[in-house]
Tab-separated table of C-alpha atoms and ligand atoms in Angstrom:
chain	number	residue	atom	x	y	z
A	232	MET	CA	-19.184	17.861	-30.164
A	233	ARG	CA	-22.567	17.628	-28.459
A	234	VAL	CA	-22.249	19.839	-25.412
A	235	LEU	CA	-24.811	19.758	-22.350
A	236	VAL	CA	-24.738	23.442	-21.199
A	237	THR	CA	-26.660	23.604	-17.743
A	238	GLY	CA	-27.746	26.938	-17.023
A	239	GLY	CA	-27.654	27.806	-20.603
A	240	GLY	CA	-30.483	30.275	-20.293
A	241	GLY	CA	-28.556	32.485	-17.961
A	242	TYR	CA	-26.144	35.493	-18.745
A	243	ILE	CA	-22.931	33.738	-19.228
A	244	GLY	CA	-24.545	30.463	-20.286
A	245	CYS	CA	-26.318	31.888	-23.233
A	246	HIS	CA	-23.007	33.881	-24.464
A	247	THR	CA	-21.280	30.416	-24.113
A	248	VAL	CA	-24.053	28.655	-26.026
A	249	ARG	CA	-23.081	31.215	-29.012
A	250	ALA	CA	-19.477	30.703	-28.677
A	251	LEU	CA	-19.942	26.913	-29.009
A	252	GLN	CA	-22.011	27.419	-31.982
A	253	ASN	CA	-19.439	29.697	-33.455
A	254	ALA	CA	-16.906	27.074	-33.050
A	255	GLY	CA	-18.811	24.220	-34.740
A	256	HIS	CA	-20.212	22.465	-31.628
A	257	HIS	CA	-23.520	21.384	-30.855
A	258	PRO	CA	-25.034	22.799	-27.584
A	259	ILE	CA	-28.092	21.241	-25.696
A	260	VAL	CA	-29.402	23.671	-22.967
A	261	LEU	CA	-30.471	22.293	-19.488
A	262	ASP	CA	-32.104	24.981	-17.261
A	263	ASN	CA	-34.855	25.064	-14.699
A	264	LEU	CA	-35.772	28.678	-16.072
A	265	VAL	CA	-35.989	29.923	-12.619
A	266	HIS	CA	-33.544	32.728	-13.784
A	267	GLY	CA	-32.801	31.460	-17.340
A	268	HIS	CA	-34.678	32.935	-20.413
A	269	ARG	CA	-36.636	30.344	-22.710
A	270	ASP	CA	-36.780	32.954	-25.355
A	271	LEU	CA	-33.139	33.650	-25.618
A	272	VAL	CA	-32.522	29.912	-25.943
A	273	GLU	CA	-35.311	28.945	-28.369
A	274	GLN	CA	-35.731	32.026	-30.319
A	275	VAL	CA	-32.267	33.886	-30.492
A	276	LEU	CA	-29.921	30.858	-30.091
A	277	GLN	CA	-32.377	28.272	-31.533
A	278	VAL	CA	-30.822	25.385	-29.656
A	279	PRO	CA	-32.918	22.428	-27.839
A	280	LEU	CA	-33.727	23.321	-24.286
A	281	VAL	CA	-34.650	20.893	-21.806
A	282	VAL	CA	-36.542	22.294	-18.695
A	283	VAL	CA	-35.375	20.351	-15.997
A	284	GLN	CA	-33.960	20.646	-12.293
A	285	LEU	CA	-30.388	19.570	-12.425
A	286	GLY	CA	-30.654	17.568	-9.299
A	287	ASP	CA	-33.408	15.331	-10.933
A	288	ARG	CA	-31.293	12.306	-11.181
A	289	GLN	CA	-33.475	9.966	-13.405
A	290	GLN	CA	-34.150	12.759	-15.958
A	291	LEU	CA	-30.306	13.714	-16.137
A	292	GLN	CA	-29.137	10.121	-16.720
A	293	ALA	CA	-31.478	9.854	-19.476
A	294	ILE	CA	-30.451	13.210	-21.193
A	295	LEU	CA	-26.819	12.212	-21.129
A	296	ALA	CA	-27.587	8.992	-22.534
A	297	GLN	CA	-30.203	9.918	-25.104
A	298	GLN	CA	-28.854	13.126	-26.386
A	299	HIS	CA	-25.280	11.437	-26.809
A	300	VAL	CA	-23.695	14.156	-24.696
A	301	GLU	CA	-19.968	14.197	-25.116
A	302	ALA	CA	-19.141	17.246	-22.911
A	303	VAL	CA	-20.627	19.450	-19.910
A	304	LEU	CA	-20.373	22.821	-19.392
A	305	HIS	CA	-21.916	23.761	-16.026
A	306	PHE	CA	-23.343	27.038	-15.438
A	307	ALA	CA	-26.426	26.245	-13.338
A	308	ALA	CA	-26.336	28.044	-9.873
A	309	TYR	CA	-27.682	30.701	-7.763
A	310	THR	CA	-25.389	33.552	-7.620
A	311	THR	CA	-26.450	36.288	-5.433
A	312	VAL	CA	-24.220	37.028	-2.234
A	313	GLY	CA	-26.770	38.517	-0.251
A	314	GLU	CA	-29.572	35.973	-0.944
A	315	SER	CA	-27.158	33.337	0.058
A	316	VAL	CA	-26.472	34.824	3.324
A	317	MET	CA	-30.385	34.872	3.981
A	318	ASP	CA	-30.913	31.567	2.421
A	319	PRO	CA	-27.872	29.237	2.488
A	320	ALA	CA	-30.073	26.090	2.263
A	321	SER	CA	-31.239	26.892	-1.269
A	322	TYR	CA	-27.631	27.766	-2.302
A	323	TYR	CA	-26.062	24.469	-0.826
A	324	ARG	CA	-29.006	22.369	-2.305
A	325	ASN	CA	-29.090	24.133	-5.712
A	326	ASN	CA	-25.241	24.778	-6.085
A	327	LEU	CA	-23.478	21.955	-4.216
A	328	GLY	CA	-26.208	19.177	-4.054
A	329	ASP	CA	-27.378	19.328	-7.632
A	330	THR	CA	-23.684	19.538	-8.776
A	331	MET	CA	-22.832	16.328	-7.002
A	332	VAL	CA	-25.915	14.681	-8.799
A	333	LEU	CA	-24.423	15.796	-12.114
A	334	LEU	CA	-20.968	14.357	-11.397
A	335	GLU	CA	-22.195	11.143	-10.282
A	336	ALA	CA	-24.371	11.013	-13.488
A	337	VAL	CA	-21.489	11.625	-15.568
A	338	VAL	CA	-19.480	8.895	-13.996
A	339	ARG	CA	-22.184	6.514	-14.320
A	340	GLU	CA	-22.738	7.513	-17.895
A	341	ALA	CA	-18.758	6.761	-18.465
A	342	GLN	CA	-19.412	3.436	-16.957
A	343	ARG	CA	-22.397	2.486	-19.161
A	344	ARG	CA	-20.376	3.399	-22.291
A	345	HIS	CA	-17.136	1.624	-20.948
A	346	ARG	CA	-15.181	4.870	-21.623
A	347	PRO	CA	-13.251	7.563	-19.424
A	348	PRO	CA	-15.735	10.349	-18.060
A	349	MET	CA	-16.595	13.120	-20.613
A	350	PRO	CA	-14.871	16.534	-20.062
A	351	LEU	CA	-16.431	19.311	-17.776
A	352	VAL	CA	-15.929	22.939	-17.537
A	353	PHE	CA	-17.086	24.501	-14.287
A	354	SER	CA	-18.154	28.070	-13.818
A	355	SER	CA	-16.389	29.246	-10.476
A	356	THR	CA	-15.868	32.566	-9.196
A	357	CYS	CA	-13.339	35.136	-7.479
A	358	ALA	CA	-15.681	35.095	-4.588
A	359	THR	CA	-13.997	31.803	-3.657
A	360	TYR	CA	-10.985	33.873	-2.678
A	361	GLY	CA	-12.818	35.959	-0.112
A	362	HIS	CA	-10.726	38.783	1.100
A	363	PRO	CA	-7.539	37.828	-0.725
A	364	GLU	CA	-3.994	38.106	0.807
A	365	ARG	CA	-2.374	39.308	-2.294
A	366	MET	CA	-3.152	41.634	-5.399
A	367	PRO	CA	-3.564	40.654	-8.123
A	368	ILE	CA	-4.972	37.289	-7.383
A	369	SER	CA	-3.339	34.253	-8.525
A	370	GLU	CA	-4.792	30.953	-8.971
A	371	ASP	CA	-2.795	29.599	-5.998
A	372	CYS	CA	-3.847	32.334	-3.692
A	373	PRO	CA	-5.492	30.856	-0.611
A	374	GLN	CA	-9.447	30.223	-0.865
A	375	GLN	CA	-11.224	31.720	2.146
A	376	PRO	CA	-14.671	32.312	1.020
A	377	ILE	CA	-16.832	34.594	3.030
A	378	SER	CA	-20.376	34.026	2.078
A	379	PRO	CA	-22.530	30.839	1.460
A	380	TYR	CA	-22.429	31.535	-2.103
A	381	GLY	CA	-18.610	31.583	-2.420
A	382	ARG	CA	-18.393	28.682	-0.319
A	383	SER	CA	-20.846	26.607	-2.310
A	384	LYS	CA	-18.706	27.304	-5.400
A	385	TRP	CA	-15.475	26.613	-3.336
A	386	MET	CA	-16.914	23.190	-2.342
A	387	VAL	CA	-18.005	22.147	-5.986
A	388	GLU	CA	-14.402	22.842	-6.799
A	389	MET	CA	-13.228	20.489	-4.286
A	390	LEU	CA	-15.565	17.763	-5.490
A	391	ILE	CA	-14.612	18.183	-9.203
A	392	ARG	CA	-10.816	17.774	-7.962
A	393	ASP	CA	-11.726	14.643	-6.021
A	394	TRP	CA	-13.586	13.316	-8.999
A	395	ALA	CA	-10.617	14.181	-11.256
A	396	THR	CA	-8.335	12.145	-8.914
A	397	ALA	CA	-10.592	9.287	-8.089
A	398	TYR	CA	-12.652	8.813	-11.599
A	399	GLY	CA	-10.438	10.488	-13.976
A	400	LEU	CA	-12.905	13.284	-14.769
A	401	PRO	CA	-11.180	15.778	-17.217
A	402	ALA	CA	-12.214	19.155	-15.842
A	403	VAL	CA	-11.522	22.876	-16.099
A	404	ILE	CA	-12.492	25.412	-13.378
A	405	LEU	CA	-12.874	28.849	-14.495
A	406	ARG	CA	-13.068	31.523	-11.789
A	407	TYR	CA	-14.613	34.642	-13.187
A	408	PHE	CA	-14.113	38.176	-11.897
A	409	ASN	CA	-16.820	40.483	-12.738
A	410	ALA	CA	-18.775	39.490	-16.061
A	411	ALA	CA	-20.178	42.571	-17.894
A	412	GLY	CA	-21.175	43.630	-21.202
A	413	ALA	CA	-23.415	41.866	-23.704
A	414	ASP	CA	-22.842	40.097	-27.066
A	415	PRO	CA	-21.764	42.699	-29.539
A	416	THR	CA	-24.561	41.952	-31.892
A	417	GLY	CA	-26.988	43.118	-29.108
A	418	ASP	CA	-29.363	40.294	-29.037
A	419	LEU	CA	-28.149	38.533	-25.805
A	420	GLY	CA	-27.302	40.082	-22.557
A	421	GLU	CA	-27.943	40.268	-18.662
A	422	ASP	CA	-31.408	40.117	-17.543
A	423	HIS	CA	-31.480	39.417	-13.854
A	424	THR	CA	-34.508	40.081	-11.324
A	425	PRO	CA	-33.767	41.632	-9.029
A	426	GLU	CA	-30.871	43.288	-10.707
A	427	THR	CA	-28.041	43.779	-8.062
A	428	HIS	CA	-25.118	44.337	-10.291
A	429	LEU	CA	-23.422	47.718	-11.054
A	430	ILE	CA	-23.387	48.104	-14.676
A	431	PRO	CA	-27.027	47.041	-15.272
A	432	ARG	CA	-28.160	48.913	-12.300
A	433	VAL	CA	-26.424	52.136	-13.825
A	434	LEU	CA	-27.858	51.728	-17.047
A	435	HIS	CA	-31.494	50.995	-15.776
A	436	THR	CA	-31.348	54.107	-13.691
A	437	ILE	CA	-29.965	56.111	-16.811
A	438	GLY	CA	-32.801	54.617	-18.964
A	439	GLY	CA	-35.495	55.357	-16.408
A	440	LYS	CA	-36.342	51.523	-15.519
A	441	CYS	CA	-35.202	52.137	-12.026
A	442	PRO	CA	-35.692	55.114	-10.124
A	443	GLY	CA	-32.739	57.188	-9.191
A	444	PRO	CA	-30.276	58.199	-7.644
A	445	LEU	CA	-27.687	55.397	-8.005
A	446	THR	CA	-26.419	54.240	-4.810
A	447	ILE	CA	-22.694	54.002	-4.432
A	448	TYR	CA	-21.892	51.594	-1.637
A	449	GLY	CA	-19.096	53.286	0.155
A	450	ASP	CA	-16.597	55.918	-0.984
A	451	ASP	CA	-14.357	55.647	1.995
A	452	TYR	CA	-12.305	52.652	0.917
A	453	PRO	CA	-8.518	52.912	0.561
A	454	THR	CA	-8.733	53.276	-3.111
A	455	PRO	CA	-7.770	56.143	-5.493
A	456	ASP	CA	-11.219	57.693	-5.379
A	457	GLY	CA	-12.483	55.975	-2.452
A	458	THR	CA	-14.782	53.598	-4.204
A	459	CYS	CA	-14.530	49.678	-4.658
A	460	LEU	CA	-12.202	48.540	-7.602
A	461	ARG	CA	-13.401	45.623	-9.599
A	462	ASP	CA	-12.126	43.659	-12.496
A	463	TYR	CA	-14.583	43.836	-15.304
A	464	ILE	CA	-14.461	41.214	-18.056
A	465	HIS	CA	-16.472	41.129	-21.055
A	466	VAL	CA	-18.970	38.145	-21.254
A	467	THR	CA	-18.055	37.096	-24.844
A	468	ASP	CA	-14.452	36.924	-23.925
A	469	LEU	CA	-15.589	34.881	-20.771
A	470	ALA	CA	-17.709	32.659	-23.126
A	471	HIS	CA	-14.681	32.245	-25.459
A	472	ALA	CA	-12.401	30.878	-22.503
A	473	HIS	CA	-14.999	28.135	-22.082
A	474	VAL	CA	-14.415	26.929	-25.525
A	475	LEU	CA	-10.713	27.108	-25.133
A	476	GLY	CA	-10.973	25.140	-21.830
A	477	LEU	CA	-13.033	22.456	-23.330
A	478	GLU	CA	-10.413	22.226	-26.353
A	479	ALA	CA	-7.728	21.859	-23.863
A	480	LEU	CA	-9.289	19.094	-22.189
A	481	CYS	CA	-10.070	17.217	-25.380
A	482	ARG	CA	-6.165	17.476	-25.982
A	483	GLN	CA	-5.578	15.389	-22.961
A	484	THR	CA	-4.753	11.778	-23.463
A	485	PRO	CA	-8.310	9.867	-22.590
A	486	GLY	CA	-8.106	8.138	-19.405
A	487	GLN	CA	-5.121	10.076	-18.154
A	488	ARG	CA	-5.595	11.274	-14.703
A	489	GLN	CA	-4.826	14.804	-13.987
A	490	ASP	CA	-5.808	17.425	-11.409
A	491	ALA	CA	-8.421	19.954	-12.710
A	492	LEU	CA	-7.089	22.785	-14.664
A	493	THR	CA	-7.804	26.083	-12.893
A	494	TYR	CA	-7.948	29.536	-14.325
A	495	ASN	CA	-8.825	33.112	-13.262
A	496	LEU	CA	-10.577	35.173	-15.987
A	497	GLY	CA	-10.213	38.850	-15.543
A	498	THR	CA	-8.178	41.421	-17.338
A	499	GLY	CA	-5.734	42.287	-14.619
A	500	ARG	CA	-6.949	46.005	-14.299
A	501	GLY	CA	-9.562	47.360	-11.868
A	502	HIS	CA	-12.068	49.955	-12.341
A	503	SER	CA	-13.688	52.073	-9.620
A	504	VAL	CA	-17.539	52.565	-8.991
A	505	ARG	CA	-17.077	56.034	-10.012
A	506	GLU	CA	-15.246	55.278	-13.179
A	507	VAL	CA	-17.952	52.813	-14.347
A	508	ILE	CA	-20.547	55.565	-13.734
A	509	ALA	CA	-18.425	58.108	-15.711
A	510	ALA	CA	-18.019	55.531	-18.538
A	511	ALA	CA	-21.878	54.979	-18.549
A	512	GLU	CA	-22.596	58.909	-18.654
A	513	ALA	CA	-20.076	58.908	-21.679
A	514	VAL	CA	-21.691	56.101	-23.545
A	515	THR	CA	-25.247	57.560	-23.120
A	516	GLY	CA	-24.589	61.123	-23.010
A	517	CYS	CA	-26.755	61.515	-19.882
A	518	SER	CA	-25.553	62.374	-16.238
A	519	LEU	CA	-26.341	60.001	-13.372
A	520	PRO	CA	-27.654	61.294	-10.069
A	521	VAL	CA	-25.668	59.313	-7.332
A	522	SER	CA	-26.163	59.114	-3.508
A	523	VAL	CA	-23.536	57.465	-1.231
A	524	ALA	CA	-24.484	54.944	1.448
A	525	PRO	CA	-22.418	52.973	3.703
A	526	ARG	CA	-20.332	49.841	2.600
A	527	ARG	CA	-22.222	46.846	1.459
A	528	PRO	CA	-20.949	43.957	3.835
A	529	GLY	CA	-18.571	41.657	2.532
A	530	ASP	CA	-17.311	43.732	-0.272
A	531	PRO	CA	-13.381	43.782	-0.395
A	532	PRO	CA	-11.848	47.152	-1.628
A	533	VAL	CA	-10.000	45.660	-4.554
A	534	LEU	CA	-10.620	42.460	-6.528
A	535	VAL	CA	-8.175	42.081	-9.595
A	536	ALA	CA	-7.139	39.066	-11.372
A	537	ALA	CA	-3.613	37.587	-12.285
A	538	THR	CA	-4.542	36.457	-15.825
A	539	ASP	CA	-1.251	35.299	-17.159
A	540	LYS	CA	-2.018	31.511	-16.698
A	541	ALA	CA	-5.068	31.538	-18.845
A	542	THR	CA	-3.156	33.270	-21.587
A	543	ARG	CA	-0.169	31.189	-21.344
A	544	GLU	CA	-1.840	27.773	-21.133
A	545	LEU	CA	-5.377	28.209	-23.079
A	546	GLY	CA	-4.027	31.004	-25.548
A	547	TRP	CA	-6.782	33.138	-24.222
A	548	ALA	CA	-6.952	36.768	-24.676
A	549	ALA	CA	-9.330	39.360	-23.666
A	550	ARG	CA	-10.837	41.070	-26.826
A	551	TYR	CA	-13.644	43.217	-25.794
A	552	SER	CA	-13.008	44.020	-22.172
A	553	GLN	CA	-12.255	47.792	-22.542
A	554	LEU	CA	-14.652	49.309	-19.797
A	555	THR	CA	-16.302	51.726	-22.768
A	556	THR	CA	-16.821	48.734	-24.897
A	557	MET	CA	-18.692	46.680	-22.251
A	558	VAL	CA	-20.707	49.562	-21.182
A	559	ARG	CA	-21.485	50.339	-24.912
A	560	HIS	CA	-22.623	46.792	-25.515
A	561	ALA	CA	-24.623	46.568	-22.235
A	562	TRP	CA	-26.399	49.753	-23.382
A	563	ALA	CA	-27.245	48.354	-26.799
A	564	TRP	CA	-28.570	45.404	-25.095
A	565	HIS	CA	-30.737	47.232	-22.408
A	566	GLN	CA	-32.226	49.420	-25.143
A	567	HIS	CA	-33.085	46.294	-27.183
A	568	ARG	CA	-34.442	44.261	-24.171
A	569	HIS	CA	-36.231	47.060	-22.354
A	570	GLY	CA	-36.677	49.678	-24.673
A	571	CYS	CA	-34.479	51.725	-22.342
A	572	GLN	CA	-33.995	55.135	-23.426
A	573	VAL	CA	-32.384	58.164	-21.767
A	574	ALA	CA	-34.825	59.443	-19.091
B	207	UDP	N1	-22.269	48.697	-6.447
B	207	UDP	C1	-22.659	49.920	-6.110
B	207	UDP	N2	-23.924	50.344	-6.288
B	207	UDP	C2	-24.903	49.354	-6.827
B	207	UDP	C3	-24.329	47.851	-7.243
B	207	UDP	C4	-22.936	47.648	-6.781
B	207	UDP	O1	-21.948	50.866	-5.547
B	207	UDP	O2	-25.912	49.790	-6.982
B	207	UDP	C5	-20.835	48.465	-6.175
B	207	UDP	C6	-20.345	47.209	-5.226
B	207	UDP	O3	-20.292	47.635	-3.876
B	207	UDP	C7	-19.014	46.579	-5.595
B	207	UDP	C8	-19.187	47.143	-7.252
B	207	UDP	O4	-20.078	48.116	-7.396
B	207	UDP	O5	-18.127	47.389	-5.184
B	207	UDP	C9	-19.422	45.856	-8.114
B	207	UDP	O6	-20.581	45.164	-7.523
B	207	UDP	P1	-21.483	44.183	-8.225
B	207	UDP	O7	-22.623	43.746	-7.493
B	207	UDP	O8	-21.648	44.539	-9.831
B	207	UDP	O9	-20.414	43.141	-8.402
B	207	UDP	P2	-19.674	42.092	-7.221
B	207	UDP	O10	-18.235	42.882	-7.108
B	207	UDP	O11	-20.258	42.421	-5.927
B	207	UDP	O12	-19.733	40.734	-7.690
């Protein structure tokens, strides 16, 4: 299939482009390159790249028609919680407003073709749950997001469900837990500026790209070692779930209206900040100086997914998501990308 991948120059997007290629599909990347990487799309993945803002209605409409797009995987978004608190307008404009333009364009293109709307897979997040009432978190857990970022993703979920009901949009919503690791070949990976996530920060500090010590945000949580537990999921496993989600939509009867299919993507297992640091020390053979700072506002102590729905309905299974494997792949990527060596 010809699949438009919005945000395909970003971390999860570019790994999913590779998963689509491996499954025999033809991805076309749309990215504004604010955070996406041209070199990964054009040189590493070697797929067509259209540099445009998703909210550019005319250009988007033209791309859907001229490129004969048959499905959309929608990743394009701003994703930093702290930044969303400081600048909510950008987050709602980019994540919510531009997605509405996309959804309208998909329906308009369907009308032009006299066909049902093309399938869409949306990149959502466990941040839509906020401080969850139950652990592990199942898909029917109440969603009470606590940041503009989480709320923007939650609102898009609502739009998609309304589009599914009203216009017959076939849709899958995937709620990621903590994406981690890098492609096993080492030529794709995470490269954010600024970097806020734990695993790359740990590796940048070990590799000398960031000055140490590594700050642990809080060691007085009600967890076994006092640091937060997160459900880390390998980005290649996440990418594979998108292909399975798309295939599930293609199996639906065209024109049959059905609510969006919604899945958590995690492993069901939490790792603490200190466990992540220990894994990085073991992989790199280097000890990491740390300091403890107060808790980061908004960080729940534990976030762990219930994952049986994705396993049961999509046939998805995490293959690379052992902590050591994720850190090993991330380290190989950071060495490749930044020339990181042990300091
Ligand atoms: N964290 C930390 N030091 C850092 C970055 C993150 O202690 O330099 C902690 C953070 O407070 C959270 C966990 O590591 O408990 C994972 O944070 P990350 O930003 O990677 O993902 P999040 O769960 O916030 O999406």
